[in-house]
Coordinates of C-alpha atoms in Angstrom, one line a residue:
M1 CA -35.2 -53.4 -31.5
T2 CA -37.2 -55.2 -28.0
M3 CA -35.2 -58.3 -28.7
L4 CA -31.9 -56.2 -29.3
L5 CA -32.3 -54.4 -25.9
A6 CA -33.3 -57.7 -23.7
A7 CA -30.1 -59.0 -25.0
L8 CA -28.0 -56.3 -23.5
P9 CA -26.9 -56.0 -19.8
V10 CA -29.2 -54.4 -17.9
Q11 CA -26.8 -51.4 -17.0
A12 CA -26.4 -50.9 -20.9
Q13 CA -29.6 -50.1 -21.7
D14 CA -30.0 -46.6 -20.5
L15 CA -26.7 -45.7 -22.1
P16 CA -25.3 -43.2 -23.6
R17 CA -26.9 -40.6 -20.9
V18 CA -25.7 -37.3 -20.2
E19 CA -25.0 -36.4 -16.5
P20 CA -24.7 -32.5 -16.4
L21 CA -22.4 -30.6 -13.9
E22 CA -23.7 -27.5 -11.9
T23 CA -20.2 -25.9 -12.4
C24 CA -18.3 -26.1 -15.6
F25 CA -14.7 -27.1 -15.7
L26 CA -13.3 -23.9 -16.7
D27 CA -14.8 -20.3 -16.6
L28 CA -14.8 -18.9 -20.3
P29 CA -12.2 -16.2 -20.7
P30 CA -13.6 -12.6 -21.5
E31 CA -11.9 -12.8 -24.8
V32 CA -14.6 -15.9 -25.9
T33 CA -17.5 -13.3 -27.0
Q34 CA -19.3 -15.4 -30.1
T35 CA -21.0 -17.9 -27.6
R36 CA -24.0 -18.1 -25.6
G37 CA -22.0 -19.7 -22.4
A38 CA -20.8 -23.3 -21.7
D39 CA -22.0 -26.3 -20.2
C40 CA -20.1 -29.2 -18.9
G41 CA -20.7 -32.9 -17.6
H42 CA -20.4 -36.3 -18.3
V43 CA -21.7 -38.7 -21.0
V44 CA -21.9 -42.2 -19.5
V45 CA -21.1 -45.0 -21.8
A46 CA -20.3 -48.8 -21.4
Q47 CA -17.0 -49.7 -20.5
D48 CA -17.2 -52.6 -23.0
R49 CA -19.5 -53.0 -25.9
T50 CA -19.2 -56.5 -26.3
G51 CA -21.3 -57.1 -23.0
G52 CA -18.9 -56.8 -20.1
A53 CA -19.6 -54.8 -17.0
G54 CA -19.1 -51.3 -16.1
E55 CA -19.6 -47.8 -17.1
V56 CA -17.3 -45.1 -18.1
R57 CA -17.9 -41.1 -17.7
L58 CA -16.6 -39.5 -20.7
A59 CA -16.1 -35.6 -19.7
F60 CA -17.0 -32.8 -21.9
M61 CA -17.2 -28.9 -22.1
R62 CA -19.5 -27.5 -24.6
L63 CA -19.4 -23.9 -26.1
N64 CA -23.0 -22.9 -27.2
A65 CA -23.5 -21.3 -30.3
Q66 CA -24.4 -17.6 -30.7
S67 CA -27.3 -18.3 -32.6
P68 CA -28.5 -21.7 -32.2
S69 CA -29.1 -23.8 -35.9
D70 CA -28.7 -26.9 -37.3
A71 CA -25.4 -26.8 -38.4
A72 CA -23.3 -29.6 -36.9
P73 CA -21.0 -28.8 -33.9
L74 CA -17.2 -29.1 -34.0
F75 CA -16.2 -31.9 -31.9
M76 CA -12.5 -31.4 -30.9
L77 CA -10.4 -34.2 -29.3
A78 CA -6.7 -34.0 -27.9
G79 CA -3.6 -36.5 -28.4
G80 CA -1.3 -38.5 -26.8
P81 CA -3.1 -40.8 -26.1
G82 CA -4.1 -39.9 -22.7
Q83 CA -4.0 -35.9 -23.1
A84 CA -6.9 -34.0 -21.4
I85 CA -8.7 -31.0 -23.0
T86 CA -11.8 -30.0 -21.3
G87 CA -10.1 -27.8 -18.7
D88 CA -7.3 -26.2 -20.9
P89 CA -8.0 -22.3 -20.8
A90 CA -5.4 -22.0 -24.0
I91 CA -8.0 -24.4 -26.1
V92 CA -10.8 -22.4 -25.1
A93 CA -9.0 -19.1 -26.1
L94 CA -8.5 -20.6 -29.6
F95 CA -12.5 -19.4 -29.7
Q96 CA -11.6 -15.5 -29.5
P97 CA -13.0 -13.8 -32.7
E98 CA -10.1 -13.3 -34.5
L99 CA -9.2 -17.1 -34.4
L100 CA -11.6 -20.0 -34.3
G101 CA -14.6 -17.7 -32.7
P102 CA -16.7 -17.3 -35.9
I103 CA -17.2 -20.8 -35.9
L104 CA -19.2 -20.4 -32.4
E105 CA -21.7 -17.7 -34.4
T106 CA -23.8 -20.9 -35.7
R107 CA -21.9 -24.1 -34.5
D108 CA -21.7 -25.4 -31.1
V109 CA -18.0 -26.6 -30.3
V110 CA -17.8 -29.7 -28.0
L111 CA -14.5 -30.2 -26.1
M112 CA -14.4 -34.1 -25.4
E113 CA -12.3 -36.2 -23.0
Q114 CA -11.5 -39.4 -24.1
R115 CA -12.2 -42.5 -21.6
G116 CA -9.4 -42.6 -19.0
T117 CA -8.2 -39.1 -19.0
L118 CA -7.9 -36.3 -16.5
R119 CA -11.7 -35.4 -15.9
S120 CA -13.3 -38.7 -17.0
R121 CA -14.1 -41.3 -14.8
P122 CA -12.5 -43.7 -14.4
Y123 CA -9.3 -41.6 -14.1
L124 CA -6.2 -43.8 -15.2
D125 CA -3.6 -42.3 -13.5
C126 CA -0.3 -43.9 -12.3
P127 CA 1.7 -41.6 -10.3
E128 CA 3.8 -44.8 -9.3
L129 CA 5.4 -44.6 -12.9
W130 CA 6.5 -41.0 -12.6
T131 CA 8.3 -41.6 -9.2
A132 CA 9.9 -44.9 -10.5
Q133 CA 12.9 -43.0 -12.2
R134 CA 13.6 -40.8 -9.1
E135 CA 13.5 -44.1 -6.8
A136 CA 16.0 -45.6 -9.2
V137 CA 18.3 -42.5 -9.1
E138 CA 18.0 -42.4 -5.0
R139 CA 19.0 -46.3 -4.6
G140 CA 21.9 -46.0 -7.0
L141 CA 20.3 -48.5 -9.5
D142 CA 21.9 -49.2 -12.8
D143 CA 19.5 -49.1 -16.0
E144 CA 18.8 -52.7 -15.6
E145 CA 17.8 -52.5 -12.1
G146 CA 16.1 -49.3 -12.8
R147 CA 13.7 -51.0 -15.6
L148 CA 12.5 -53.4 -12.6
V149 CA 11.7 -50.9 -10.5
L150 CA 9.5 -49.5 -13.2
R151 CA 8.2 -52.5 -14.0
A152 CA 7.5 -53.1 -10.3
R153 CA 5.6 -49.9 -10.1
F154 CA 3.6 -50.3 -13.1
S155 CA 2.4 -53.5 -12.3
E156 CA 1.2 -52.1 -8.7
C157 CA -0.5 -49.3 -10.8
V158 CA -2.3 -51.8 -13.3
A159 CA -3.1 -53.9 -10.1
R160 CA -4.6 -51.0 -8.2
H161 CA -7.2 -49.9 -11.0
S162 CA -8.2 -53.5 -12.2
A163 CA -9.1 -54.0 -8.5
E164 CA -11.4 -50.8 -8.9
G165 CA -13.3 -52.8 -11.7
V166 CA -11.2 -51.3 -14.6
D167 CA -11.1 -53.7 -17.7
L168 CA -7.9 -52.3 -19.4
A169 CA -8.9 -54.5 -22.7
A170 CA -11.9 -52.1 -23.1
Y171 CA -9.3 -49.2 -23.3
N172 CA -8.6 -49.2 -27.3
N173 CA -9.1 -47.5 -30.5
L174 CA -12.4 -49.0 -31.3
E175 CA -14.4 -48.3 -27.9
N176 CA -12.7 -44.8 -28.3
A177 CA -14.4 -44.2 -31.4
A178 CA -17.4 -45.4 -30.3
D179 CA -17.4 -43.1 -27.4
V180 CA -17.2 -40.4 -30.0
N181 CA -20.7 -41.8 -31.7
D182 CA -22.3 -42.1 -27.9
M183 CA -21.3 -38.5 -27.2
R184 CA -22.9 -37.5 -30.4
R185 CA -26.0 -39.4 -29.8
A186 CA -26.2 -38.5 -26.1
L187 CA -25.9 -34.7 -27.1
G188 CA -28.5 -34.9 -29.6
Y189 CA -26.8 -34.0 -32.8
E190 CA -27.4 -36.1 -36.3
R191 CA -23.8 -35.4 -37.4
I192 CA -20.6 -33.5 -36.3
V193 CA -17.2 -32.0 -37.7
F194 CA -14.6 -34.0 -36.0
Y195 CA -11.3 -32.3 -35.2
G196 CA -8.4 -34.4 -33.5
E197 CA -4.6 -33.7 -33.1
S198 CA -1.8 -36.0 -33.1
Y199 CA -3.3 -39.4 -31.6
G200 CA -6.4 -37.5 -31.9
S201 CA -6.0 -38.0 -35.6
E202 CA -5.4 -41.5 -35.3
L203 CA -8.8 -41.8 -33.4
G204 CA -10.6 -39.6 -36.2
Q205 CA -9.5 -42.1 -38.4
N206 CA -11.1 -44.8 -36.7
V207 CA -14.6 -42.7 -36.5
M208 CA -14.3 -42.3 -40.2
R209 CA -14.0 -46.0 -40.8
E210 CA -16.5 -46.9 -38.1
F211 CA -19.2 -44.2 -38.3
P212 CA -18.3 -42.4 -41.4
G213 CA -22.3 -41.6 -41.7
I214 CA -22.2 -39.1 -38.5
L215 CA -19.6 -37.0 -40.2
E216 CA -20.1 -33.7 -42.1
A217 CA -16.3 -32.9 -42.4
V218 CA -12.8 -34.0 -40.5
V219 CA -9.7 -32.1 -39.5
L220 CA -6.8 -34.0 -39.0
D221 CA -4.0 -32.3 -37.4
G222 CA -0.6 -34.5 -37.4
A223 CA -1.9 -37.6 -38.8
A224 CA 0.0 -41.0 -38.4
S225 CA -1.2 -43.9 -40.8
L226 CA -3.2 -46.4 -39.2
A227 CA -1.7 -49.0 -41.6
S228 CA 1.7 -49.2 -39.6
T229 CA 1.6 -52.3 -37.4
D230 CA 4.4 -51.2 -35.1
W231 CA 4.8 -47.3 -35.1
S232 CA 7.7 -47.6 -32.4
A233 CA 9.8 -49.3 -35.1
Q234 CA 9.3 -46.4 -37.4
R235 CA 10.5 -43.9 -34.9
S236 CA 14.1 -44.7 -36.2
S237 CA 13.4 -43.6 -39.8
F238 CA 11.3 -40.8 -38.8
A239 CA 14.3 -39.6 -36.6
Q240 CA 16.6 -40.4 -39.6
W241 CA 14.2 -38.3 -41.9
G242 CA 14.2 -35.3 -39.4
I243 CA 18.0 -35.0 -39.2
D244 CA 18.1 -35.1 -43.5
N245 CA 15.4 -32.6 -43.7
L246 CA 17.3 -30.3 -41.0
T247 CA 20.5 -30.9 -43.0
G248 CA 18.9 -29.9 -46.1
L249 CA 17.4 -26.6 -44.5
C250 CA 20.8 -25.6 -43.3
A251 CA 22.5 -25.9 -46.6
E252 CA 19.8 -23.3 -48.0
D253 CA 21.1 -21.1 -45.3
A254 CA 24.4 -19.4 -45.7
D255 CA 25.6 -18.6 -42.7
C256 CA 24.3 -22.4 -41.4
A257 CA 26.1 -24.2 -44.3
A258 CA 29.1 -22.3 -43.5
S259 CA 29.2 -23.1 -39.8
Y260 CA 27.8 -26.5 -39.6
D261 CA 28.1 -30.1 -40.9
I262 CA 25.0 -31.3 -39.0
P263 CA 25.4 -35.3 -39.9
A264 CA 29.3 -35.0 -39.0
L265 CA 28.3 -33.3 -35.8
L266 CA 25.9 -35.5 -34.8
D267 CA 27.9 -38.6 -35.0
A268 CA 30.9 -36.8 -33.4
A269 CA 28.7 -35.9 -30.3
L270 CA 27.5 -39.4 -30.0
A271 CA 31.2 -40.7 -30.2
V272 CA 31.8 -38.6 -27.2
F273 CA 30.3 -41.7 -25.2
D274 CA 32.9 -43.9 -26.7
D275 CA 34.6 -43.4 -23.3
G276 CA 31.3 -44.9 -21.4
P277 CA 28.4 -43.2 -19.9
I278 CA 28.9 -39.5 -18.1
E279 CA 28.7 -39.4 -14.6
M280 CA 27.4 -36.0 -13.2
T281 CA 25.9 -34.4 -10.1
Y282 CA 22.4 -32.3 -10.0
T283 CA 22.0 -29.8 -7.4
V284 CA 18.7 -28.8 -6.7
P285 CA 18.1 -25.2 -7.3
D286 CA 17.9 -23.1 -4.1
Q287 CA 18.9 -26.2 -2.2
P288 CA 22.5 -26.8 -2.2
D289 CA 22.9 -29.8 0.1
A290 CA 19.9 -31.8 -1.8
T291 CA 21.8 -33.4 -4.7
F292 CA 21.7 -36.5 -7.0
A293 CA 24.3 -38.4 -8.5
L294 CA 23.1 -39.1 -12.1
T295 CA 24.4 -41.2 -15.0
V296 CA 23.7 -40.7 -18.5
T297 CA 24.4 -43.1 -21.4
Q298 CA 24.8 -42.7 -25.0
D299 CA 21.0 -43.8 -26.0
Q300 CA 19.5 -41.4 -23.4
F301 CA 21.6 -38.7 -24.7
A302 CA 20.0 -39.6 -28.3
S303 CA 16.4 -39.4 -26.6
Y304 CA 17.4 -36.1 -25.4
L305 CA 18.8 -34.7 -28.7
H306 CA 15.3 -36.1 -30.2
G307 CA 13.3 -33.8 -27.8
L308 CA 15.5 -30.8 -29.0
Q309 CA 14.1 -31.6 -32.6
T310 CA 10.4 -31.2 -31.5
E311 CA 10.2 -27.3 -30.4
I312 CA 11.1 -24.6 -32.9
F313 CA 13.8 -22.5 -30.6
A314 CA 15.8 -25.9 -29.6
V315 CA 15.7 -26.7 -33.4
M316 CA 17.0 -23.3 -34.4
A317 CA 19.9 -23.9 -31.8
F318 CA 20.3 -27.8 -32.5
P319 CA 23.6 -27.3 -35.1
A320 CA 24.9 -24.7 -32.6
L321 CA 24.3 -27.3 -29.7
L322 CA 25.6 -30.4 -31.3
N323 CA 28.8 -27.9 -32.2
A324 CA 29.3 -27.0 -28.6
Y325 CA 28.7 -30.8 -27.5
V326 CA 31.7 -31.9 -29.7
T327 CA 33.9 -28.7 -28.8
E328 CA 33.2 -28.8 -25.0
G329 CA 33.1 -32.6 -24.6
R330 CA 31.6 -34.6 -21.8
E331 CA 31.6 -31.6 -19.3
R332 CA 29.0 -29.4 -21.6
I333 CA 26.7 -32.5 -22.0
A334 CA 27.1 -33.2 -18.5
A335 CA 26.0 -29.6 -17.6
D336 CA 23.0 -29.5 -20.0
M337 CA 21.6 -33.3 -19.2
A338 CA 21.7 -32.7 -15.3
A339 CA 19.5 -29.8 -15.7
Q340 CA 17.2 -31.8 -17.8
R341 CA 17.2 -34.9 -16.0
G342 CA 17.1 -32.9 -12.8
A343 CA 13.8 -31.3 -13.9
E344 CA 12.4 -34.9 -14.4
L345 CA 13.3 -36.1 -11.2
L346 CA 11.9 -33.1 -9.3
A347 CA 8.5 -33.0 -11.3
D348 CA 5.1 -33.1 -9.6
P349 CA 3.8 -36.8 -10.2
A350 CA -0.1 -35.2 -10.0
A351 CA 1.3 -32.6 -12.6
M352 CA 2.8 -35.3 -15.0
D353 CA -0.5 -37.2 -14.7
A354 CA -2.6 -34.3 -15.4
A355 CA -0.6 -33.8 -18.6
M356 CA -1.0 -37.6 -19.6
A357 CA -3.2 -40.3 -18.0
I358 CA -0.2 -43.0 -18.7
L359 CA -2.3 -46.0 -18.1
M360 CA -4.7 -45.0 -20.6
H361 CA -1.8 -44.3 -22.6
A362 CA -0.2 -47.6 -22.3
A363 CA -3.5 -49.4 -22.6
M364 CA -4.2 -47.7 -26.0
V365 CA -0.9 -48.4 -27.3
C366 CA -0.4 -51.8 -26.0
S367 CA -3.6 -53.0 -27.6
D368 CA -2.7 -52.0 -31.3
D369 CA 0.2 -53.6 -32.7
P370 CA 2.7 -52.7 -29.8
P371 CA 6.5 -53.0 -30.1
V372 CA 7.5 -56.8 -29.2
S373 CA 11.0 -56.1 -29.3
A374 CA 13.7 -53.4 -29.2
D375 CA 15.5 -55.1 -32.0
D376 CA 12.3 -54.5 -34.3
V377 CA 13.5 -50.7 -35.1
V378 CA 14.0 -50.0 -38.7
T379 CA 17.7 -50.0 -39.5
E380 CA 17.9 -49.5 -43.2
D381 CA 19.3 -46.2 -44.0
V382 CA 19.2 -45.1 -40.5
G383 CA 22.0 -43.7 -38.7
L384 CA 23.4 -44.7 -35.1
Y385 CA 21.3 -41.4 -33.5
G386 CA 18.0 -42.8 -34.9
R387 CA 18.6 -46.3 -33.9
L388 CA 19.4 -45.4 -30.3
F389 CA 16.4 -43.0 -29.9
A390 CA 14.1 -45.6 -31.4
R391 CA 15.3 -48.7 -29.3
N392 CA 15.2 -46.5 -26.1
S393 CA 11.6 -45.8 -26.7
A394 CA 10.6 -49.1 -27.9
T395 CA 12.5 -50.6 -24.8
L396 CA 10.0 -48.8 -22.4
Y397 CA 6.9 -49.8 -24.6
V398 CA 7.9 -53.3 -24.5
E399 CA 8.4 -53.3 -20.8
L400 CA 4.5 -51.7 -20.3
C401 CA 3.0 -54.2 -22.9
D402 CA 4.4 -57.0 -21.4
V403 CA 2.9 -56.2 -18.1
L404 CA -0.2 -55.2 -19.5
D405 CA -0.8 -58.4 -21.9
L406 CA -3.9 -57.0 -23.7
P407 CA -5.6 -59.0 -26.2
Q408 CA -5.1 -57.5 -29.7
L409 CA -7.4 -55.3 -32.1
P410 CA -8.9 -57.2 -35.0
D411 CA -7.2 -56.8 -38.6
R412 CA -9.6 -54.1 -39.5
A413 CA -8.2 -51.3 -37.1
D414 CA -4.9 -51.4 -39.4
E415 CA -7.3 -50.4 -42.3
L416 CA -6.8 -46.9 -43.5
A417 CA -10.0 -45.0 -43.7
S418 CA -11.6 -44.5 -47.1
A419 CA -14.5 -42.3 -46.2
D420 CA -15.8 -39.7 -48.9
V421 CA -16.0 -37.1 -46.2
P422 CA -14.4 -33.8 -46.7
T423 CA -11.1 -33.9 -44.9
L424 CA -8.5 -31.4 -44.1
V425 CA -5.0 -32.8 -43.1
L426 CA -2.6 -30.3 -41.3
S427 CA 1.2 -31.2 -41.3
G428 CA 4.4 -30.0 -40.2
G429 CA 7.2 -29.9 -42.5
L430 CA 9.5 -30.1 -39.4
D431 CA 7.5 -32.7 -37.6
V432 CA 9.6 -35.7 -36.5
Q433 CA 6.5 -37.4 -34.7
T434 CA 4.3 -37.8 -37.5
P435 CA 6.4 -36.4 -40.8
W436 CA 4.4 -35.2 -43.6
Y437 CA 4.7 -38.0 -45.6
V438 CA 3.2 -40.3 -43.4
S439 CA 0.1 -38.1 -43.1
Q440 CA 0.3 -38.5 -47.1
E441 CA -0.6 -42.1 -46.7
V442 CA -3.9 -41.1 -44.9
V443 CA -4.6 -38.5 -47.5
D444 CA -3.9 -40.8 -50.7
A445 CA -6.6 -43.4 -49.0
L446 CA -9.0 -40.5 -48.9
P447 CA -11.3 -39.5 -51.8
N448 CA -12.0 -36.2 -50.5
A449 CA -9.0 -35.0 -48.9
T450 CA -6.9 -31.8 -48.8
H451 CA -3.0 -32.1 -47.4
V452 CA -1.4 -28.5 -46.4
I453 CA 1.9 -28.6 -45.5
F454 CA 3.3 -26.1 -43.5
P455 CA 7.0 -25.9 -44.1
A456 CA 8.3 -24.3 -40.6
G457 CA 5.7 -26.3 -38.9
F458 CA 6.3 -28.8 -36.2
H459 CA 4.1 -31.4 -34.9
V460 CA 0.3 -30.3 -34.3
Q461 CA -0.6 -26.7 -35.8
V462 CA -4.1 -25.4 -34.7
M463 CA -3.2 -26.3 -30.8
N464 CA 0.1 -24.9 -31.1
L465 CA -1.1 -21.5 -32.5
N466 CA -0.1 -21.7 -36.1
R467 CA -2.4 -18.6 -37.4
C468 CA -2.3 -19.8 -40.9
A469 CA -3.5 -23.2 -39.9
I470 CA -6.2 -21.6 -37.7
A471 CA -7.5 -19.4 -40.6
I472 CA -7.6 -22.2 -42.9
M473 CA -9.2 -24.6 -40.4
R474 CA -11.8 -22.2 -39.5
D475 CA -13.0 -21.5 -43.0
F476 CA -12.9 -25.2 -43.7
V477 CA -15.3 -25.9 -40.9
L478 CA -17.5 -23.2 -41.7
D479 CA -17.9 -24.2 -45.3
P480 CA -16.3 -27.8 -45.5
G481 CA -17.4 -27.9 -49.2
A482 CA -15.1 -24.8 -50.4
S483 CA -11.5 -25.3 -51.6
P484 CA -9.4 -23.7 -48.4
D485 CA -7.5 -20.4 -49.2
T486 CA -3.7 -21.7 -48.8
A487 CA -2.1 -18.4 -49.6
C488 CA -0.9 -17.7 -46.0
V489 CA 1.4 -21.0 -46.0
T490 CA 3.8 -19.7 -48.5
E491 CA 4.4 -16.4 -46.1
A492 CA 6.2 -18.6 -43.7
E493 CA 9.6 -17.1 -42.9
P494 CA 12.7 -19.8 -43.1
L495 CA 13.9 -21.1 -40.2
P496 CA 16.6 -19.1 -38.8
F497 CA 19.7 -21.0 -37.4
M498 CA 21.9 -19.6 -34.5
R499 CA 25.4 -19.2 -34.7
P500 CA 28.0 -21.2 -32.8
D501 CA 27.9 -18.6 -30.2
F502 CA 24.2 -18.9 -30.0
T503 CA 23.5 -15.4 -31.4
M504 CA 20.9 -14.9 -34.1
P505 CA 22.4 -13.9 -37.5
E506 CA 22.2 -10.1 -38.2
G507 CA 19.0 -8.9 -39.5
D508 CA 17.1 -11.6 -37.7

């Protein structure tokens, strides 16, 4: 051990270490009662465990168990990558008695911030990127010129952080997984129960592969497969699956089936752009003299439609909206998209950064099989909508990853986890970001996993207050060896669809 320590950089020899904070990131809400209180701080770890210089401070908020015991704590991590968790009142409110609160009776709960996110240090914010779109609109630039502005602003962000000593090559899935282990060590736990949502579930799989011995149990909520070598290319097939799935649900609803042919409406809505992009004007609310001249292309419209497929109320209205876009044409599309684009242009860059540490996000994505070309998207059995959306998404990541030019993770980063650890995988039947059949690939590689699919669920169950999923997770964390009671899954109501006049069918 002495020889090993001598070989390490001096700054790494006392790591990980805890730096407590006098004031927590968030006051506990009064409804969270099954705890002795909370403490917050940073765990300091090496920026690069291969011997590079620098330190990273990982923020944490710990809810202390009501009755201290040797039970493994629950570690909870957010998604993105790049999303924060430590100061979110909605996350802490999950621990009221009727939800996840009973876990706190005997187990600590650690809300762990990933490296580069809001309350960790360094914080890899990038306000330059959020303002690039507005700059392009105000200057009247076309798509190609706008991409050049985005590239320039992103390059400025990268250069700024690099000058401050940030090694973006150290912001990757393997270092992130090692951070979880170091957080465990620093806080004095032998083993943990891991919960990760969305990207956090991908991180959880990396922890399962790299550090299986530290895990008592794992919950993966909205799980993508590590075996994917270009997740961006698959987004076209995910989008097509979403349309096929929605079409099937509509066919099972008599009113919906009588009113809509979703595939035909989708093709017809996209065909509105056969006459070219749609020009529109957005007027800032309460500022009649403040206007933006906007242009919407067919691929931007496809991305807008995909966004509708990620939220329950938008999906309920999705066929009705398609019908309106076909019957009312360019004027209706202009009105709806002007409101959406206008809100993006007026968004506060600081708020956008707080929601997503975009440079951390880009580094994580670009170090692990990033898209190389927008032409690589899957096209087999995929319609125009899926291809347009995926190409538009891939184009952005190709640009960001080209600027970063990061070294790629070793091949083992693409290996599915196979640890014999009790694992609960939660999936939404309407999830177009990590479809349940992709999560099933993860389950198939695990010898001790249970897959629970919520037919009317979207992306991520627990964080989006699916009470059935919360009850199943609570019981699983309290007793990982027991078979979960999933009876509540069958009690979910079928998804209701709005009529063409945007009213709900009678009886709903």
